[in-house]
Structures are given as structure tokens and as C-alpha cells.
Amino acid sequence: MVIRKKFSSKYEAGWSDADELLLCLDTGSWRTKRPVVDKEKCNYCGLCALYCPPQCMLNLEDYFAPNLDFCKGCGICAKECSRGAIAMVPEGEFADEGAKR
Amino acid sequence: MTQKKKKLPRVFEYFRDEDQFAGGVAFCAGCPLELTLRILSKVLGRETIIVGTPSCSAPVLYGQNIGTWHRLPYYSCLMTGVASSATGLVRYYRKIGKDVTVVCFTGDGCAADVGFQPLSGAAERNENFIYICYDNEGYMNTGIQRSSTTPFGAATTTTPVGVVGRGKEMSAKNLPLIMAMHRVPYVATATLSHMEDFIKKLLKAKEKKNEGFVYIHVFSPCPVGWGIESDSAIQVCRMAVRTNYFPLWEAERGRFRLTHTVATPKPVTEYTKLIRKFRHLTEEELARLQEEVNSNFAFLHHLAEFETPKAC
């Protein structure tokens, strides 16, 4: 499904002034597992953000968190995290959150 | 609790520009190609024109109907015309006096097989553009057929494993070495597990393209075609470097330099056991693959030793 919408979130890439012709896929819906960051274990090394293929790890100044709109759930962040701070949790456990998104 | 502000690693300082791609684009989950393109747009900046072909990168780079997935200018052409078209673009922008970086972004099928003649020609003419080949060792977009960079023993749909076939019988073509033998200003191999190395090579390429032709060979595992888990693409890249299967080097006008040396290379079985396309290999076949890796690296090592003068 192709979403055609005006981008307004600050998490969008450099073209938040883009018009409707810039396409964007809802790649968050591809995900079967969701990366969950343990804030205590995270030492802000940035490896997850560096290796994330869609480059969707958000820098929250103290730790990194995935942008779940675009995270495809590939799991590279969890594999590359040297401290094991990211766990891949099956999406089924977040089934109740569906209404919020 | 007072917390000291944590500092971001230095590698992020290389990202001069914003990501020019849409948040969600149609690449497979875990594909390093997407990472290559996003890093490329972050490091080289907006003044970049991508020239591409029908390939894995095409569905995203082309756009769809009247929409587009990214903000970079894109020139699409056939596989046989990518380097020639880039030549025209470079000459046009030089004529109107605009400083842009023209980047050819193609797969190994275009660079090593179909579009090799214009690539070699452009290298010989020393045109001022960057040619980036992402090497996924096969024609992955059309259904995982073999290409000339597919390694020995790899199972693809045209070199199947069965009663008769045992994977590809021939060795891989060492394309970056062939390009280095054109004695162009800059040739480098890179992979995404060694990100800082890759970014430095991209920046150097941007500088060197003012002198002439630049070629970068990016090792890019294909999660679908190679039969690896979507989360292990970076691990496979790293293991390819650590086994000397894919050594990282650069060559400036034929002067070779290894940018990353492995103190104790691991046996190639450490690399092949991660990948499903190699799982049928017997001891003898693995020994042959190891022999190829060793001889390739020894050749490269000789070149690097030979070309580096001790005095300066």
C-alpha cells in the first residue's frame, strides 16, 4: 500500500516540505518482530543507528529507539548491539496497541 | 539522578547532509543495498546525480507512476549504456559550469557482465564520475541467476545443486582488480560492516573524481539470494573481511594499499557456514575455495607491498 500524505513529522527525512508526489511505503506493516530497546543497558554507542538499513533509529539524546512507522523488523540492530540492549519481540505481543497507531 | 550527557560516536560527524530517501522504501528487510544508498546520500550530499540501470535498486530509484521515492536527480538507462550516459552528463555539467557529483549505481551484473565495455571505456577515457558497484554476486532482481562475480561453488537458479550440478564451476571475476589495472585515479573496495572505512572512501572518491574516474566496489550480501537471515547481512560482511574473502583495499593510479589488515585470518569455512548457498560444499570444494581466497589475497598483498616504497 502506498501512502500519499503530506509529511509533517520531524522524523521524516530531509524533505519535510515535500509535496504529495514523494511516495512513502508503510514498511512498518512488514514487521513480524519489533526491536525493543532497554534504556538501562544502552550506552549510546550508535551502532544500531549506523547499521539500520532504513536508517530509522531515532536519536533520543540518551538512547536510541526505532521509528516504528518505518522499521521493517530485520533485526540488524539487535544483532549488532554489543551490549544486547535490543530485543526482538514478536509483534503479536503488541496486538493491543493496534488501535493507537 | 544526574546524568552526564552521552556523546555520539565520531562516525556520525561524516553525515553532512540529510537522508534524501523516503522513510519507507521498497527494499527487502535487512538488505545492505538500502543502507548503501542512504549512506551515499548522507555523505555525498544533495548535489549528486545517480545514474542507474534495471536492477535491485531500480524500483526505488526509478519511482512509481508520477511519484518518486527520493529527492536526488536520477538518470535511468539500459545496462549497456550506464557509463556512456554518465559521460554525457558529466560533460554537460562541466560545460554549464556546475559542480555536481555524478554517481553510477549499478549491480555486479551490469558492472562485470552487461555493462563492462562502457565501464572499461569510461575508465580508459578517465571521465570525471564515480562508479559504484554493489556486488551481490548474481542477478538477484531477476531471480538469482549466476553472474561472473558469483564465487566458486555457489548455488544459484542457473547453477543449481542436484544430482549433476554442484553449484558454479568457475571462479569469480575479480572486478575491482581489473578496474585498478586501468590505472584510474581511485579504485577501492568497501563493505558496510566497516562503515568508517566506507565513508572515508566515499569522501575520497568525491575528491578524486575531479582528477578522473573513480570506481568503488561494495560487497553487499543478498538476504534472499544467499539464504541468510535478514539480521545477519552485516555479520556476513564482517566475516567476509575477517576471512580475507573480501579484502579492503584502495588503489590510486595503480598504487595499492590495504586499508584494513586482518592479523589472523579465519578459515573461509567460518564465512561459508553463515550462508545457505554454500552449504552443499564438500571438504575438497571448500579447500578449493580457500585456495582461491589465499591466492587472491597473496596477489593483492604482493601488489600492496610492491607499490609502497619503504622510504616515503
XYZ file of C-alpha atoms in Angstrom:
413
model
C 0.000 0.000 0.000
C 1.372 3.377 -0.981
C 0.586 6.199 1.361
C 0.289 9.600 -0.218
C 0.338 12.147 2.505
C 1.899 15.445 3.392
C 4.892 14.829 5.601
C 4.862 16.797 8.772
C 6.643 14.695 11.391
C 10.115 15.838 12.342
C 11.285 12.271 11.985
C 10.785 12.302 8.242
C 13.883 12.606 6.127
C 15.198 15.862 4.763
C 12.249 16.700 2.648
C 9.508 17.501 5.124
C 8.456 20.244 2.712
C 7.914 17.652 0.011
C 4.604 17.655 -1.785
C 2.326 14.736 -2.345
C 4.361 13.228 -5.138
C 7.022 11.918 -2.785
C 5.970 8.373 -2.130
C 6.396 6.540 1.118
C 5.609 2.925 1.881
C 4.132 1.804 5.147
C 7.082 -0.520 5.737
C 6.213 -0.709 9.421
C 3.456 -3.128 8.468
C 6.037 -5.630 7.119
C 7.394 -6.212 10.562
C 6.926 -9.530 12.345
C 9.300 -8.731 15.204
C 9.755 -5.415 16.893
C 13.025 -4.110 18.348
C 12.596 -3.062 21.974
C 15.430 -1.023 23.485
C 16.491 -1.482 27.099
C 17.341 2.089 28.116
C 19.440 0.952 31.075
C 21.733 -1.251 29.005
C 22.085 1.210 26.104
C 25.416 3.036 26.229
C 24.640 5.267 23.247
C 27.314 3.772 21.015
C 25.167 4.310 17.943
C 25.946 1.007 16.233
C 22.238 0.266 15.770
C 21.626 3.662 14.200
C 24.661 3.269 11.975
C 23.794 -0.167 10.629
C 19.993 0.171 10.476
C 19.204 -0.271 6.758
C 16.209 2.112 6.687
C 18.178 4.459 8.993
C 15.143 4.730 11.230
C 16.762 4.580 14.685
C 15.884 7.846 16.403
C 18.498 9.624 18.426
C 16.728 10.448 21.702
C 19.828 12.117 23.219
C 20.201 9.413 25.865
C 19.434 6.251 23.947
C 18.254 5.116 20.536
C 14.753 3.959 19.712
C 13.297 2.659 16.453
C 10.839 4.688 14.442
C 8.123 2.065 14.221
C 6.486 3.729 11.222
C 9.321 2.510 9.021
C 11.126 -0.246 10.909
C 10.986 -3.390 8.765
C 11.944 -5.624 11.663
C 15.069 -7.034 10.028
C 16.840 -7.346 13.387
C 20.235 -5.985 12.366
C 20.158 -3.531 15.293
C 19.615 -6.343 17.794
C 22.356 -8.462 16.241
C 24.912 -5.662 16.101
C 24.239 -4.269 19.584
C 27.337 -5.271 21.524
C 25.566 -4.959 24.877
C 22.467 -6.906 23.956
C 20.254 -3.945 24.748
C 17.831 -4.571 21.905
C 15.430 -7.491 21.990
C 13.323 -8.613 19.051
C 9.837 -9.154 20.425
C 7.139 -10.744 18.225
C 4.555 -8.255 17.049
C 1.748 -10.393 18.457
C 2.576 -9.205 21.937
C 1.759 -5.656 20.895
C -1.587 -6.546 19.332
C -3.457 -4.265 21.737
C -1.550 -1.233 20.528
C -3.005 -1.561 17.066
C -5.723 0.973 17.661
C -3.259 3.640 18.713
C -1.236 3.705 15.528
C 19.996 11.122 39.348
C 22.295 13.408 37.454
C 23.280 12.030 34.123
C 26.207 13.122 32.061
C 25.217 13.860 28.515
C 26.298 10.930 26.405
C 28.346 11.699 23.338
C 27.534 10.434 19.885
C 30.354 8.499 18.164
C 32.546 10.372 15.757
C 31.424 8.445 12.707
C 28.140 10.355 12.710
C 30.038 13.582 12.032
C 30.662 12.387 8.490
C 26.956 12.716 7.709
C 26.924 16.174 6.202
C 23.526 16.070 4.604
C 20.137 14.670 5.400
C 18.819 11.383 4.163
C 17.360 12.041 0.717
C 15.196 8.945 0.671
C 11.648 8.451 1.878
C 11.269 6.760 5.240
C 9.778 3.596 3.851
C 11.106 2.358 0.531
C 10.585 -0.958 -1.207
C 13.836 -2.781 -0.456
C 13.822 -6.175 1.230
C 14.131 -6.085 5.002
C 17.767 -6.269 6.009
C 19.188 -5.543 2.565
C 22.517 -3.683 2.768
C 21.729 -2.035 -0.571
C 19.293 0.287 1.172
C 21.965 1.191 3.719
C 24.477 1.843 0.936
C 22.113 4.242 -0.806
C 21.162 6.111 2.355
C 24.774 6.481 3.483
C 25.647 7.608 -0.039
C 23.043 10.368 0.023
C 24.090 11.431 3.522
C 27.794 11.586 2.753
C 27.872 12.878 -0.828
C 25.084 15.385 -0.294
C 22.332 16.754 -2.488
C 24.479 17.793 -5.423
C 24.519 14.209 -6.610
C 23.047 12.693 -9.733
C 22.532 8.956 -9.743
C 22.734 7.038 -12.999
C 21.248 3.601 -12.751
C 20.010 0.580 -14.584
C 17.283 -2.015 -14.224
C 18.478 -3.771 -11.067
C 17.561 -4.295 -7.434
C 17.987 -0.585 -6.837
C 15.777 0.364 -9.775
C 12.281 0.027 -8.217
C 13.213 2.611 -5.618
C 15.442 4.851 -7.703
C 13.043 4.997 -10.687
C 9.982 5.986 -8.723
C 6.498 4.794 -9.409
C 3.949 6.268 -11.816
C 4.440 10.021 -11.330
C 5.868 9.789 -7.831
C 9.377 9.346 -6.568
C 10.959 7.717 -3.546
C 13.857 10.107 -3.124
C 14.928 13.653 -3.888
C 18.090 13.013 -5.840
C 18.078 13.508 -9.610
C 18.120 10.152 -11.342
C 19.001 9.212 -14.893
C 17.823 5.788 -15.896
C 19.276 3.962 -18.836
C 19.890 0.484 -20.092
C 22.593 -1.730 -18.651
C 24.788 -1.286 -21.699
C 24.695 2.477 -21.526
C 25.252 3.484 -17.955
C 28.874 4.624 -18.118
C 28.397 6.286 -21.518
C 25.330 8.171 -20.286
C 27.224 9.330 -17.219
C 29.986 10.573 -19.515
C 27.469 12.743 -21.332
C 26.037 14.058 -18.079
C 29.459 14.940 -16.696
C 30.452 16.762 -19.854
C 27.182 18.698 -19.938
C 27.554 19.879 -16.340
C 31.178 20.790 -16.954
C 30.070 22.871 -19.938
C 27.470 24.830 -17.987
C 29.920 25.187 -15.096
C 28.024 23.377 -12.352
C 29.843 21.252 -9.825
C 27.855 18.055 -9.348
C 28.815 14.518 -8.410
C 27.631 12.002 -10.970
C 27.359 8.553 -9.425
C 26.685 5.414 -11.442
C 24.995 2.982 -9.116
C 24.721 -0.490 -10.581
C 24.905 -4.085 -9.550
C 27.610 -6.556 -10.375
C 25.642 -7.886 -13.332
C 25.850 -4.530 -15.057
C 29.378 -3.706 -13.979
C 31.017 -7.068 -14.605
C 28.950 -8.581 -17.404
C 26.492 -6.497 -19.410
C 27.895 -3.008 -18.997
C 31.563 -3.841 -18.718
C 32.566 -2.473 -22.102
C 31.330 1.117 -21.488
C 32.687 0.914 -17.939
C 36.119 -0.054 -19.176
C 35.878 2.566 -21.887
C 34.951 5.318 -19.446
C 37.816 4.275 -17.184
C 40.209 4.415 -20.098
C 38.948 7.896 -21.095
C 39.280 8.899 -17.426
C 35.861 10.528 -17.170
C 35.086 12.520 -14.045
C 32.476 10.429 -12.297
C 32.103 7.840 -9.571
C 31.064 4.312 -10.465
C 29.717 2.332 -7.525
C 29.076 -1.368 -7.987
C 27.199 -3.157 -5.229
C 28.324 -6.739 -5.523
C 25.644 -9.202 -4.510
C 27.264 -11.914 -6.610
C 24.434 -12.576 -9.007
C 21.414 -11.222 -10.842
C 19.297 -11.033 -7.718
C 16.483 -8.881 -9.077
C 15.555 -11.219 -11.922
C 15.642 -14.401 -9.841
C 19.113 -15.172 -8.514
C 20.929 -16.161 -11.700
C 24.685 -16.540 -11.755
C 26.881 -13.669 -12.829
C 30.603 -13.544 -13.459
C 31.258 -12.400 -9.890
C 29.432 -15.382 -8.375
C 32.051 -17.330 -6.415
C 33.030 -20.935 -6.985
C 30.530 -23.439 -5.643
C 27.674 -21.016 -5.064
C 24.185 -22.356 -5.695
C 22.034 -20.113 -7.889
C 18.969 -20.842 -10.033
C 21.138 -21.293 -13.128
C 23.851 -23.265 -11.314
C 21.617 -25.496 -9.192
C 22.733 -28.154 -6.780
C 21.384 -31.600 -7.500
C 22.428 -34.964 -8.885
C 24.549 -33.413 -11.626
C 25.184 -29.812 -10.626
C 27.372 -28.771 -7.739
C 26.948 -25.025 -7.933
C 29.063 -22.721 -10.066
C 32.089 -24.490 -11.501
C 34.141 -21.425 -12.359
C 35.866 -18.908 -10.161
C 34.688 -15.359 -9.676
C 35.958 -12.467 -11.722
C 37.939 -10.056 -9.569
C 36.349 -6.898 -10.925
C 37.935 -4.277 -8.615
C 41.382 -5.571 -9.525
C 40.530 -5.344 -13.224
C 39.407 -1.758 -12.714
C 42.562 -0.935 -10.762
C 44.613 -2.176 -13.700
C 43.137 0.672 -15.764
C 45.335 2.876 -13.549
C 42.493 5.300 -12.844
C 42.824 7.897 -10.035
C 40.961 5.877 -7.440
C 39.675 2.322 -7.056
C 38.529 0.930 -3.731
C 36.673 -1.986 -2.241
C 34.374 -1.374 0.681
C 31.769 -3.090 2.755
C 29.179 -1.930 5.205
C 30.425 -3.626 8.330
C 33.468 -1.344 8.174
C 31.390 1.784 7.926
C 34.007 4.409 8.680
C 36.281 2.894 6.060
C 33.408 3.007 3.554
C 32.554 6.627 4.357
C 36.187 7.720 4.099
C 36.421 6.036 0.711
C 33.247 7.811 -0.445
C 34.668 11.174 0.639
C 37.959 10.408 -1.052
C 36.048 9.394 -4.168
C 34.250 12.724 -4.194
C 37.612 14.462 -4.070
C 39.320 12.206 -6.602
C 36.560 12.442 -9.179
C 37.933 15.873 -10.064
C 41.022 14.069 -11.326
C 39.195 11.365 -13.195
C 37.425 8.068 -12.997
C 36.631 6.572 -9.604
C 35.423 3.026 -9.003
C 34.145 1.653 -5.692
C 33.199 -1.993 -5.265
C 30.788 -2.512 -2.372
C 30.294 -6.017 -1.030
C 26.567 -6.349 -0.436
C 25.107 -9.699 0.689
C 21.620 -10.538 -0.555
C 19.425 -11.993 2.214
C 17.078 -13.664 -0.288
C 19.539 -14.940 -2.854
C 22.246 -16.120 -0.492
C 19.894 -17.675 2.021
C 20.936 -15.696 5.062
C 18.763 -14.406 7.859
C 17.610 -10.818 7.461
C 19.541 -9.795 10.567
C 22.913 -11.237 9.598
C 23.855 -9.235 6.493
C 26.315 -7.052 8.425
C 27.748 -10.118 10.168
C 28.353 -11.760 6.782
C 30.090 -8.591 5.554
C 32.332 -8.597 8.618
C 33.160 -12.275 8.277
C 33.994 -11.803 4.589
C 36.610 -9.254 5.617
C 37.938 -11.340 8.502
C 38.441 -14.420 6.330
C 40.152 -12.321 3.608
C 37.377 -13.422 1.253
C 36.781 -9.734 0.543
C 39.896 -7.737 1.469
C 39.521 -3.992 1.858
C 41.972 -2.023 -0.218
C 42.335 1.076 -2.321
C 44.478 1.874 -5.325
C 45.496 5.291 -6.549
C 46.751 5.162 -10.146
C 47.878 1.585 -9.638
C 49.458 2.162 -6.204
C 47.805 -0.383 -3.956
C 47.236 -0.017 -0.236
C 45.394 -2.346 2.135
C 43.095 -0.184 4.246
C 42.244 -2.930 6.701
C 44.588 -5.786 7.525
C 43.458 -8.863 9.396
C 46.078 -10.133 11.819
C 44.957 -13.762 11.889
C 42.561 -14.518 9.032
C 39.860 -17.018 9.866
C 39.323 -20.075 7.646
C 36.824 -19.498 4.888
C 34.510 -22.112 6.420
C 33.657 -19.524 9.093
C 32.215 -17.424 6.266
C 30.574 -20.160 4.216
C 28.748 -21.693 7.159
C 26.736 -18.491 7.545
C 25.396 -18.708 4.013
C 22.954 -21.243 2.630
C 24.207 -21.076 -0.960
C 27.461 -22.723 0.198
C 26.014 -25.388 2.465
C 26.379 -28.258 -0.045
C 30.148 -27.771 -0.377
C 32.300 -30.783 0.451
C 35.738 -30.716 2.062
C 37.522 -30.682 -1.305
C 35.355 -27.897 -2.673
C 35.889 -25.833 0.460
C 39.615 -26.445 0.125
C 39.489 -25.115 -3.423
C 37.563 -22.051 -2.272
C 40.127 -21.496 0.483
C 42.919 -21.859 -2.057
C 41.288 -19.217 -4.257
C 40.883 -16.846 -1.334
C 44.510 -17.366 -0.333
C 45.911 -16.856 -3.809
C 43.754 -13.772 -4.411
C 44.908 -12.245 -1.162
C 48.535 -13.180 -1.757
C 48.397 -11.482 -5.160
C 46.879 -8.374 -3.636
C 49.397 -8.379 -0.822
C 52.259 -8.547 -3.287
C 50.817 -5.598 -5.186
C 50.454 -3.573 -1.989
C 53.970 -4.442 -0.829
C 55.437 -3.797 -4.221
C 53.828 -0.421 -4.706
C 54.502 1.041 -1.264
C 58.002 2.465 -1.140
C 59.689 1.984 2.214
C 61.408 5.378 2.215
C 58.403 7.726 1.911
